[in-house]
Structure formats: structure tokens, C-alpha cells
Amino acid sequence: MTGIHGRRGPFTDGDTVQLTDPKGRMHTITLSEGGTFHSHKGKVDHADLIGQPEGSVVRSNTGTAYVALRPLLIDYTLSMKRGATIVYPKDAAQVLVEADIFPGARVVEAGAGSGAMSNWLLRAVGEQGMVHSYERRADFAEIARKNVERFHGGPHPAWKLTVGDLVESLDETDVDRVFLDMLAPWECLDAVAGALIPGGLVCVYVATTTQLSRVVEELREDPRFYEPRSWETMLRTWHVEGLAVRPDHRMIGHTGFLVVARRLADGAEAPERRRRPAKGAYGKDFTPARERDGRGGAEAAPATTGPDAVAQPGPEADPRPGTEADPRPEAETPAGTATRPEPATAPGPEAAPPTAGPDDDAR
């Protein structure tokens, strides 16, 4: 295909071009015969760009210089029209690596949004793979379709877009990977498990800690999935000017959490994962995910009996000898021996100096 990412050589009519001014501000335009780009720095005629090689420098009528390049996918992602919030490039890169999206893979995406992740997935699987995107909202689906087709120069042969709910509409089988970007991804796990091949992988993108907790616990309680992993990525750029080499004052912090889990073979029973939970992790306030909806199911807490038992933290106990936590008898004080009293302080603004004793340092 000859979309933005596939074009080479001089600029032609219809090309998408990114103009960058001396302050680093980027402007994305589509070249056309007789067209003009206007900004507060003047105007640039499209005719000055058509026929020029990529990487040329053009000037506006006021003398401002612009570097002209075809946009990278990361640039296109951040500048394209949006309906729903996009998966940012730093997270998209993690999805492609951690979910192992490979050429020829069969991928289901739920929550197409504005089409940002669809573009990254299509680039990874290639024309021999398959990406089937689902989106509940028709207006978001239309924005995603336009963004994908604009970048790829038309309909992508490996992409299918369905407007509808994943649980109700999913008819794919033998799927290698599933990517979920939605409000309640745990509601789709049964449909996802039915579509994935043994050894397949589900990758979930959520924004809040409550969503993260819920989806991880649901995956742990589903015997068809192996132990999920979760993380987030922070991105910090650096300022490099001569001897001034330091981190930038601003960074891209939290955007979302990622969770991945593998699909087990039907009938396989994974060994219970040995974990040492933090004190209070499974305290009286913890409710397993399935019990929150009244569905019942096995407890999510680690085993407390048997060979795989994990010691569970209990309430705070008094560690002194002679208490329940330490049944050893209290040490007896020999007759005629006084215990060392706490240092006393005299009334007033200043404390009296301590009295020298046998254990005190020489003063």
C-alpha cells in the first residue's frame, strides 16, 4: 500500500506533509495544486513543496523557515482527529512488544476509539495478518475508519471494523492476540477465552487502579488464563545543550495500566502461583471479584493449607515475651538489681544533663 508510511521520493499532489518551524511547532497539511498554508508566520504556497525532495526547507513570505517531512506514525497519531482518547505511543510500543504482535498474527481489538492502536497493530501484522476491530459507538468507528484509511492510503486489506458489542458480535476463532481498551474489560473475558487459541494472549489497557485491580483478580479467578502481569510506563525526555545535560522538567507520566495473561489449554490446571502477599492484602475488607457481582466462585486469596500454603498476615500482636505472640516467660530481675530508669528531665525550657552511670560514656 502507498499511504503516508509507504510513499517515497519527491512530494506530489495529495501527499501529507509535516511542516516544523524553528520553535519545533508542527503543522500537518495535505498538498494540493494551488493550495496555500497560512499561519501567524506568513504563508507557504503548496507549489513550493510539490516536486521537492522530502527533507527540504521552505520559507514563508515573511522569511520563516519550515522543515518539510512526511509525518511518522507517532506524529500522525498525536495530530490526527480524535473521538475517543487514544492509546499513546509509549503504551502502544509496550503493547506491540509485551503482547508479541508478529507479522501474520490474527488480532482482535475491542474499543477501536480513534483508530490509533488499529494503525499500530496493522503495521505490525502486515497485509498477511488480520486485525478485527470492534467499536460500540458508530461515531467513533467512523473517525477510526477515516484515520486508518488516510494513513494507509485507502482501506487496509487486513483490517475489518465492526460496530457493535464485542460479547454479542465476536465470531472470530483461532485468534492469536486480543487487545481490550474499554471501561469494563472483565465483562468480555469469557468471549475472549473462547476466541483465543491455546497459548494465545490477552492484553488489557485500563486507566484507573480500581479497573486494574478488578481485571487482574478476574483473570486470576478464571482457570483458562495463566497468572496475569501488570505495569505502567513513564517516559522522561532529556535536555541536552552543551554542558547542560539534565532531565526535562516535564515528562509523560501516567496514561494507563497494561495487563497481559496467556490462554491455557482446555482442561489444563495451572499450579497455584506462590506469592507472598503484603500484610493486609487479603484482610477482612477484601472481596473476591466474582463475589462482588454475586457470582460466587473460588476465593482469590492464596491457599492457607496444604503444601502450597502461604502464611497469611494476621492482626498486630504484642511481640514482647510473655504475650501471645511470644510465649517465652518474661526475664526475671535478680534480687537487689534495679532496672535502669528512663532519663528524667527537669521542669523548664531546658532538660537537665543526664547523670553519669556505669554504662555512660566518659564525658
GROMACS .gro file of C-alpha atoms in nm:
model
  363
    1MET     CA    1   0.000   0.000   0.000
    2THR     CA    2   0.111   0.360  -0.059
    3GLY     CA    3  -0.030   0.553   0.234
    4ILE     CA    4   0.168   0.811   0.427
    5HIS     CA    5   0.402   0.543   0.556
    6GLY     CA    6   0.463   0.388   0.214
    7ARG     CA    7   0.540   0.690  -0.003
    8ARG     CA    8   0.893   0.780  -0.108
    9GLY     CA    9   1.057   1.032  -0.338
   10PRO     CA   10   0.959   1.393  -0.412
   11PHE     CA   11   0.639   1.543  -0.273
   12THR     CA   12   0.337   1.509  -0.500
   13ASP     CA   13  -0.017   1.639  -0.511
   14GLY     CA   14  -0.217   1.471  -0.232
   15ASP     CA   15   0.080   1.399  -0.006
   16THR     CA   16   0.051   1.460   0.367
   17VAL     CA   17   0.339   1.681   0.479
   18GLN     CA   18   0.453   1.795   0.822
   19LEU     CA   19   0.599   2.146   0.846
   20THR     CA   20   0.813   2.219   1.154
   21ASP     CA   21   0.904   2.578   1.243
   22PRO     CA   22   1.220   2.696   1.431
   23LYS     CA   23   1.043   2.655   1.768
   24GLY     CA   24   0.955   2.293   1.697
   25ARG     CA   25   0.585   2.355   1.631
   26MET     CA   26   0.445   2.106   1.380
   27HIS     CA   27   0.176   2.171   1.120
   28THR     CA   28   0.029   1.884   0.915
   29ILE     CA   29  -0.104   1.974   0.570
   30THR     CA   30  -0.222   1.792   0.258
   31LEU     CA   31  -0.066   1.923  -0.061
   32SER     CA   32  -0.287   2.032  -0.348
   33GLU     CA   33  -0.231   2.227  -0.669
   34GLY     CA   34  -0.291   2.594  -0.597
   35GLY     CA   35  -0.315   2.538  -0.221
   36THR     CA   36  -0.163   2.763   0.047
   37PHE     CA   37  -0.064   2.707   0.410
   38HIS     CA   38  -0.135   3.007   0.634
   39SER     CA   39  -0.009   3.077   0.987
   40HIS     CA   40   0.079   3.380   1.201
   41LYS     CA   41   0.428   3.349   1.047
   42GLY     CA   42   0.300   3.408   0.695
   43LYS     CA   43   0.201   3.179   0.410
   44VAL     CA   44   0.365   2.894   0.219
   45ASP     CA   45   0.243   2.801  -0.128
   46HIS     CA   46   0.198   2.428  -0.183
   47ALA     CA   47   0.361   2.474  -0.524
   48ASP     CA   48   0.688   2.550  -0.339
   49LEU     CA   49   0.675   2.194  -0.195
   50ILE     CA   50   0.537   1.984  -0.483
   51GLY     CA   51   0.828   1.828  -0.668
   52GLN     CA   52   1.077   1.893  -0.386
   53PRO     CA   53   1.255   1.603  -0.212
   54GLU     CA   54   1.149   1.506   0.139
   55GLY     CA   55   1.358   1.692   0.397
   56SER     CA   56   1.353   2.022   0.206
   57VAL     CA   57   1.338   2.362   0.378
   58VAL     CA   58   1.083   2.615   0.255
   59ARG     CA   59   1.023   2.974   0.367
   60SER     CA   60   0.706   3.167   0.419
   61ASN     CA   61   0.655   3.509   0.262
   62THR     CA   62   0.777   3.662   0.590
   63GLY     CA   63   1.101   3.462   0.588
   64THR     CA   64   1.017   3.190   0.847
   65ALA     CA   65   1.184   2.861   0.759
   66TYR     CA   66   0.997   2.529   0.776
   67VAL     CA   67   1.140   2.177   0.751
   68ALA     CA   68   0.913   1.963   0.531
   69LEU     CA   69   0.888   1.590   0.604
   70ARG     CA   70   0.630   1.317   0.571
   71PRO     CA   71   0.495   1.250   0.922
   72LEU     CA   72   0.596   0.939   1.112
   73LEU     CA   73   0.318   0.725   1.257
   74ILE     CA   74   0.393   0.869   1.602
   75ASP     CA   75   0.346   1.221   1.462
   76TYR     CA   76   0.030   1.124   1.278
   77THR     CA   77  -0.112   0.957   1.590
   78LEU     CA   78  -0.071   1.270   1.800
   79SER     CA   79  -0.206   1.509   1.536
   80MET     CA   80  -0.496   1.313   1.384
   81LYS     CA   81  -0.861   1.388   1.459
   82ARG     CA   82  -0.987   1.218   1.775
   83GLY     CA   83  -1.318   1.094   1.902
   84ALA     CA   84  -1.215   0.882   2.197
   85THR     CA   85  -0.885   0.921   2.383
   86ILE     CA   86  -0.601   0.745   2.201
   87VAL     CA   87  -0.353   0.487   2.323
   88TYR     CA   88  -0.038   0.699   2.345
   89PRO     CA   89   0.274   0.590   2.155
   90LYS     CA   90   0.468   0.491   2.469
   91ASP     CA   91   0.189   0.246   2.561
   92ALA     CA   92   0.137   0.129   2.203
   93ALA     CA   93   0.505   0.034   2.188
   94GLN     CA   94   0.466  -0.173   2.505
   95VAL     CA   95   0.159  -0.347   2.361
   96LEU     CA   96   0.342  -0.448   2.044
   97VAL     CA   97   0.637  -0.588   2.241
   98GLU     CA   98   0.474  -0.737   2.551
   99ALA     CA   99   0.180  -0.883   2.357
  100ASP     CA  100   0.423  -1.010   2.091
  101ILE     CA  101   0.229  -0.882   1.789
  102PHE     CA  102   0.402  -1.055   1.500
  103PRO     CA  103   0.370  -1.045   1.116
  104GLY     CA  104   0.075  -1.257   1.009
  105ALA     CA  105  -0.090  -1.258   1.353
  106ARG     CA  106  -0.468  -1.273   1.389
  107VAL     CA  107  -0.564  -0.996   1.632
  108VAL     CA  108  -0.897  -0.884   1.777
  109GLU     CA  109  -0.918  -0.527   1.908
  110ALA     CA  110  -1.211  -0.414   2.120
  111GLY     CA  111  -1.250  -0.040   2.161
  112ALA     CA  112  -1.124   0.099   1.830
  113GLY     CA  113  -1.173   0.455   1.957
  114SER     CA  114  -0.998   0.694   1.718
  115GLY     CA  115  -0.801   0.424   1.535
  116ALA     CA  116  -0.458   0.495   1.687
  117MET     CA  117  -0.398   0.141   1.813
  118SER     CA  118  -0.551  -0.002   1.495
  119ASN     CA  119  -0.276   0.166   1.291
  120TRP     CA  120  -0.001   0.028   1.514
  121LEU     CA  121  -0.149  -0.323   1.503
  122LEU     CA  122  -0.192  -0.316   1.124
  123ARG     CA  123   0.168  -0.208   1.075
  124ALA     CA  124   0.283  -0.498   1.297
  125VAL     CA  125   0.073  -0.779   1.146
  126GLY     CA  126   0.121  -0.669   0.783
  127GLU     CA  127  -0.107  -0.744   0.491
  128GLN     CA  128  -0.087  -1.119   0.558
  129GLY     CA  129  -0.227  -1.085   0.910
  130MET     CA  130  -0.569  -0.982   1.036
  131VAL     CA  131  -0.693  -0.710   1.271
  132HIS     CA  132  -1.065  -0.715   1.353
  133SER     CA  133  -1.162  -0.402   1.547
  134TYR     CA  134  -1.489  -0.365   1.739
  135GLU     CA  135  -1.638  -0.033   1.847
  136ARG     CA  136  -1.974   0.022   2.018
  137ARG     CA  137  -2.020   0.383   1.906
  138ALA     CA  138  -2.081   0.444   1.538
  139ASP     CA  139  -1.941   0.799   1.551
  140PHE     CA  140  -1.611   0.676   1.699
  141ALA     CA  141  -1.597   0.394   1.444
  142GLU     CA  142  -1.632   0.644   1.158
  143ILE     CA  143  -1.347   0.858   1.295
  144ALA     CA  144  -1.131   0.545   1.331
  145ARG     CA  145  -1.208   0.437   0.975
  146LYS     CA  146  -1.110   0.776   0.831
  147ASN     CA  147  -0.787   0.792   1.032
  148VAL     CA  148  -0.680   0.442   0.931
  149GLU     CA  149  -0.763   0.489   0.565
  150ARG     CA  150  -0.592   0.827   0.550
  151PHE     CA  151  -0.269   0.689   0.690
  152HIS     CA  152  -0.269   0.376   0.475
  153GLY     CA  153  -0.394   0.543   0.158
  154GLY     CA  154  -0.727   0.359   0.150
  155PRO     CA  155  -0.899   0.053   0.302
  156HIS     CA  156  -0.640  -0.183   0.451
  157PRO     CA  157  -0.680  -0.542   0.324
  158ALA     CA  158  -0.604  -0.686   0.669
  159TRP     CA  159  -0.849  -0.466   0.862
  160LYS     CA  160  -1.213  -0.528   0.945
  161LEU     CA  161  -1.418  -0.281   1.151
  162THR     CA  162  -1.741  -0.386   1.323
  163VAL     CA  163  -1.981  -0.152   1.501
  164GLY     CA  164  -2.120  -0.343   1.796
  165ASP     CA  165  -2.054  -0.500   2.132
  166LEU     CA  166  -1.766  -0.748   2.143
  167VAL     CA  167  -1.953  -1.007   2.351
  168GLU     CA  168  -2.253  -1.003   2.117
  169SER     CA  169  -2.068  -0.968   1.786
  170LEU     CA  170  -1.745  -1.167   1.825
  171ASP     CA  171  -1.744  -1.453   1.578
  172GLU     CA  172  -1.368  -1.498   1.532
  173THR     CA  173  -1.195  -1.820   1.634
  174ASP     CA  174  -0.831  -1.925   1.634
  175VAL     CA  175  -0.725  -1.574   1.737
  176ASP     CA  176  -0.361  -1.522   1.839
  177ARG     CA  177  -0.397  -1.198   2.035
  178VAL     CA  178  -0.678  -0.989   2.184
  179PHE     CA  179  -0.639  -0.624   2.285
  180LEU     CA  180  -0.906  -0.472   2.510
  181ASP     CA  181  -0.935  -0.095   2.561
  182MET     CA  182  -1.268  -0.037   2.732
  183LEU     CA  183  -1.437   0.062   3.056
  184ALA     CA  184  -1.516  -0.290   3.187
  185PRO     CA  185  -1.289  -0.542   3.011
  186TRP     CA  186  -1.366  -0.815   3.266
  187GLU     CA  187  -1.713  -0.846   3.114
  188CYS     CA  188  -1.556  -0.977   2.791
  189LEU     CA  189  -1.319  -1.239   2.934
  190ASP     CA  190  -1.548  -1.533   2.864
  191ALA     CA  191  -1.585  -1.433   2.497
  192VAL     CA  192  -1.211  -1.369   2.474
  193ALA     CA  193  -1.125  -1.711   2.618
  194GLY     CA  194  -1.350  -1.873   2.359
  195ALA     CA  195  -1.178  -1.694   2.070
  196LEU     CA  196  -0.812  -1.736   2.172
  197ILE     CA  197  -0.606  -2.034   2.071
  198PRO     CA  198  -0.420  -2.225   2.347
  199GLY     CA  199  -0.112  -2.019   2.422
  200GLY     CA  200  -0.277  -1.704   2.289
  201LEU     CA  201  -0.256  -1.378   2.480
  202VAL     CA  202  -0.496  -1.113   2.602
  203CYS     CA  203  -0.367  -0.759   2.663
  204VAL     CA  204  -0.583  -0.512   2.856
  205TYR     CA  205  -0.542  -0.134   2.873
  206VAL     CA  206  -0.714   0.043   3.165
  207ALA     CA  207  -0.680   0.390   3.315
  208THR     CA  208  -0.752   0.356   3.689
  209THR     CA  209  -0.631   0.144   3.980
  210THR     CA  210  -0.982   0.017   4.050
  211GLN     CA  211  -1.009  -0.114   3.694
  212LEU     CA  212  -0.661  -0.264   3.724
  213SER     CA  213  -0.748  -0.447   4.046
  214ARG     CA  214  -1.075  -0.580   3.906
  215VAL     CA  215  -0.939  -0.714   3.579
  216VAL     CA  216  -0.634  -0.878   3.742
  217GLU     CA  217  -0.849  -1.054   4.004
  218GLU     CA  218  -1.095  -1.170   3.736
  219LEU     CA  219  -0.814  -1.314   3.526
  220ARG     CA  220  -0.671  -1.494   3.831
  221GLU     CA  221  -1.006  -1.647   3.912
  222ASP     CA  222  -1.062  -1.770   3.555
  223PRO     CA  223  -0.893  -2.113   3.521
  224ARG     CA  224  -0.850  -2.062   3.147
  225PHE     CA  225  -0.588  -1.788   3.196
  226TYR     CA  226  -0.242  -1.808   3.347
  227GLU     CA  227  -0.107  -1.561   3.604
  228PRO     CA  228  -0.156  -1.202   3.474
  229ARG     CA  229   0.118  -0.938   3.480
  230SER     CA  230   0.053  -0.565   3.515
  231TRP     CA  231   0.262  -0.249   3.482
  232GLU     CA  232   0.271   0.112   3.366
  233THR     CA  233   0.534   0.306   3.171
  234MET     CA  234   0.676   0.650   3.244
  235LEU     CA  235   0.857   0.846   2.971
  236ARG     CA  236   1.105   1.122   3.055
  237THR     CA  237   1.290   1.322   2.791
  238TRP     CA  238   1.625   1.493   2.847
  239HIS     CA  239   1.751   1.844   2.787
  240VAL     CA  240   2.092   1.838   2.617
  241GLU     CA  241   2.253   2.178   2.548
  242GLY     CA  242   2.631   2.193   2.577
  243LEU     CA  243   2.721   2.131   2.941
  244ALA     CA  244   2.357   2.146   3.049
  245VAL     CA  245   2.260   1.777   3.037
  246ARG     CA  246   1.966   1.707   3.265
  247PRO     CA  247   1.614   1.561   3.267
  248ASP     CA  248   1.344   1.783   3.124
  249HIS     CA  249   1.120   1.949   3.380
  250ARG     CA  250   0.812   1.792   3.224
  251MET     CA  251   0.750   1.427   3.145
  252ILE     CA  252   0.477   1.197   3.020
  253GLY     CA  253   0.368   1.027   3.342
  254HIS     CA  254   0.066   0.805   3.395
  255THR     CA  255  -0.153   0.740   3.094
  256GLY     CA  256  -0.275   0.386   3.165
  257PHE     CA  257  -0.202   0.040   3.301
  258LEU     CA  258  -0.133  -0.267   3.089
  259VAL     CA  259  -0.218  -0.625   3.185
  260VAL     CA  260  -0.128  -0.940   2.992
  261ALA     CA  261  -0.225  -1.305   3.051
  262ARG     CA  262  -0.183  -1.624   2.849
  263ARG     CA  263  -0.459  -1.867   2.747
  264LEU     CA  264  -0.418  -2.218   2.884
  265ALA     CA  265  -0.519  -2.535   2.700
  266ASP     CA  266  -0.872  -2.658   2.764
  267GLY     CA  267  -0.878  -2.879   3.073
  268ALA     CA  268  -0.531  -2.771   3.187
  269GLU     CA  269  -0.495  -2.683   3.554
  270ALA     CA  270  -0.208  -2.449   3.629
  271PRO     CA  271  -0.020  -2.499   3.956
  272GLU     CA  272  -0.116  -2.244   4.215
  273ARG     CA  273   0.115  -1.949   4.195
  274ARG     CA  274   0.317  -1.899   4.511
  275ARG     CA  275   0.303  -1.538   4.614
  276ARG     CA  276   0.386  -1.361   4.934
  277PRO     CA  277   0.107  -1.108   4.971
  278ALA     CA  278   0.158  -0.782   5.153
  279LYS     CA  279   0.021  -0.762   5.505
  280GLY     CA  280  -0.348  -0.684   5.483
  281ALA     CA  281  -0.376  -0.765   5.110
  282TYR     CA  282  -0.647  -1.022   5.181
  283GLY     CA  283  -0.784  -0.871   5.502
  284LYS     CA  284  -1.143  -0.851   5.619
  285ASP     CA  285  -1.222  -0.574   5.370
  286PHE     CA  286  -1.115  -0.776   5.065
  287THR     CA  287  -1.392  -0.919   4.847
  288PRO     CA  288  -1.307  -1.156   4.558
  289ALA     CA  289  -1.404  -1.017   4.219
  290ARG     CA  290  -1.672  -1.274   4.146
  291GLU     CA  291  -1.840  -1.226   4.484
  292ARG     CA  292  -1.880  -0.853   4.415
  293ASP     CA  293  -2.133  -0.943   4.146
  294GLY     CA  294  -2.288  -1.224   4.348
  295ARG     CA  295  -2.146  -1.487   4.113
  296GLY     CA  296  -1.968  -1.689   4.379
  297GLY     CA  297  -1.655  -1.878   4.283
  298ALA     CA  298  -1.330  -1.970   4.442
  299GLU     CA  299  -1.156  -1.732   4.677
  300ALA     CA  300  -0.885  -1.529   4.513
  301ALA     CA  301  -0.661  -1.537   4.819
  302PRO     CA  302  -0.364  -1.775   4.821
  303ALA     CA  303  -0.401  -2.113   4.985
  304THR     CA  304  -0.367  -2.125   5.361
  305THR     CA  305  -0.339  -2.504   5.394
  306GLY     CA  306  -0.158  -2.780   5.212
  307PRO     CA  307   0.185  -2.792   5.052
  308ASP     CA  308   0.134  -2.458   4.869
  309ALA     CA  309   0.018  -2.271   5.176
  310VAL     CA  310   0.124  -1.912   5.210
  311ALA     CA  311   0.145  -1.757   5.551
  312GLN     CA  312  -0.130  -1.501   5.589
  313PRO     CA  313  -0.075  -1.184   5.787
  314GLY     CA  314  -0.282  -1.153   6.100
  315PRO     CA  315  -0.367  -0.868   6.333
  316GLU     CA  316  -0.095  -0.679   6.507
  317ALA     CA  317   0.036  -0.870   6.807
  318ASP     CA  318   0.245  -0.765   7.105
  319PRO     CA  319   0.594  -0.907   7.037
  320ARG     CA  320   0.717  -0.883   7.397
  321PRO     CA  321   0.800  -1.200   7.594
  322GLY     CA  322   0.512  -1.342   7.788
  323THR     CA  323   0.248  -1.237   7.532
  324GLU     CA  324   0.055  -1.448   7.283
  325ALA     CA  325   0.298  -1.357   7.005
  326ASP     CA  326   0.598  -1.471   7.212
  327PRO     CA  327   0.507  -1.730   7.481
  328ARG     CA  328   0.852  -1.724   7.639
  329PRO     CA  329   0.840  -1.622   8.005
  330GLU     CA  330   0.946  -1.272   8.092
  331ALA     CA  331   1.305  -1.243   8.208
  332GLU     CA  332   1.330  -1.224   8.584
  333THR     CA  333   1.514  -0.940   8.752
  334PRO     CA  334   1.770  -1.063   9.009
  335ALA     CA  335   1.701  -0.957   9.365
  336GLY     CA  336   1.865  -0.633   9.461
  337THR     CA  337   1.911  -0.522   9.098
  338ALA     CA  338   1.725  -0.218   8.987
  339THR     CA  339   1.621  -0.168   8.631
  340ARG     CA  340   1.758   0.139   8.460
  341PRO     CA  341   1.504   0.419   8.478
  342GLU     CA  342   1.417   0.647   8.191
  343PRO     CA  343   1.618   0.971   8.191
  344ALA     CA  344   1.431   1.242   8.376
  345THR     CA  345   1.405   1.598   8.262
  346ALA     CA  346   1.383   1.896   8.491
  347PRO     CA  347   1.093   2.134   8.452
  348GLY     CA  348   1.169   2.435   8.245
  349PRO     CA  349   1.271   2.512   7.891
  350GLU     CA  350   1.590   2.307   7.901
  351ALA     CA  351   1.641   1.946   8.006
  352ALA     CA  352   1.881   1.868   8.289
  353PRO     CA  353   2.203   1.689   8.184
  354PRO     CA  354   2.192   1.310   8.240
  355THR     CA  355   2.366   1.165   8.541
  356ALA     CA  356   2.673   0.959   8.458
  357GLY     CA  357   2.625   0.587   8.511
  358PRO     CA  358   2.830   0.273   8.464
  359ASP     CA  359   2.708   0.239   8.105
  360ASP     CA  360   2.750   0.602   8.007
  361ASP     CA  361   3.045   0.725   7.804
  362ALA     CA  362   3.307   0.925   7.984
  363ARG     CA  363   3.236   1.294   7.948
   0.00000   0.00000   0.00000
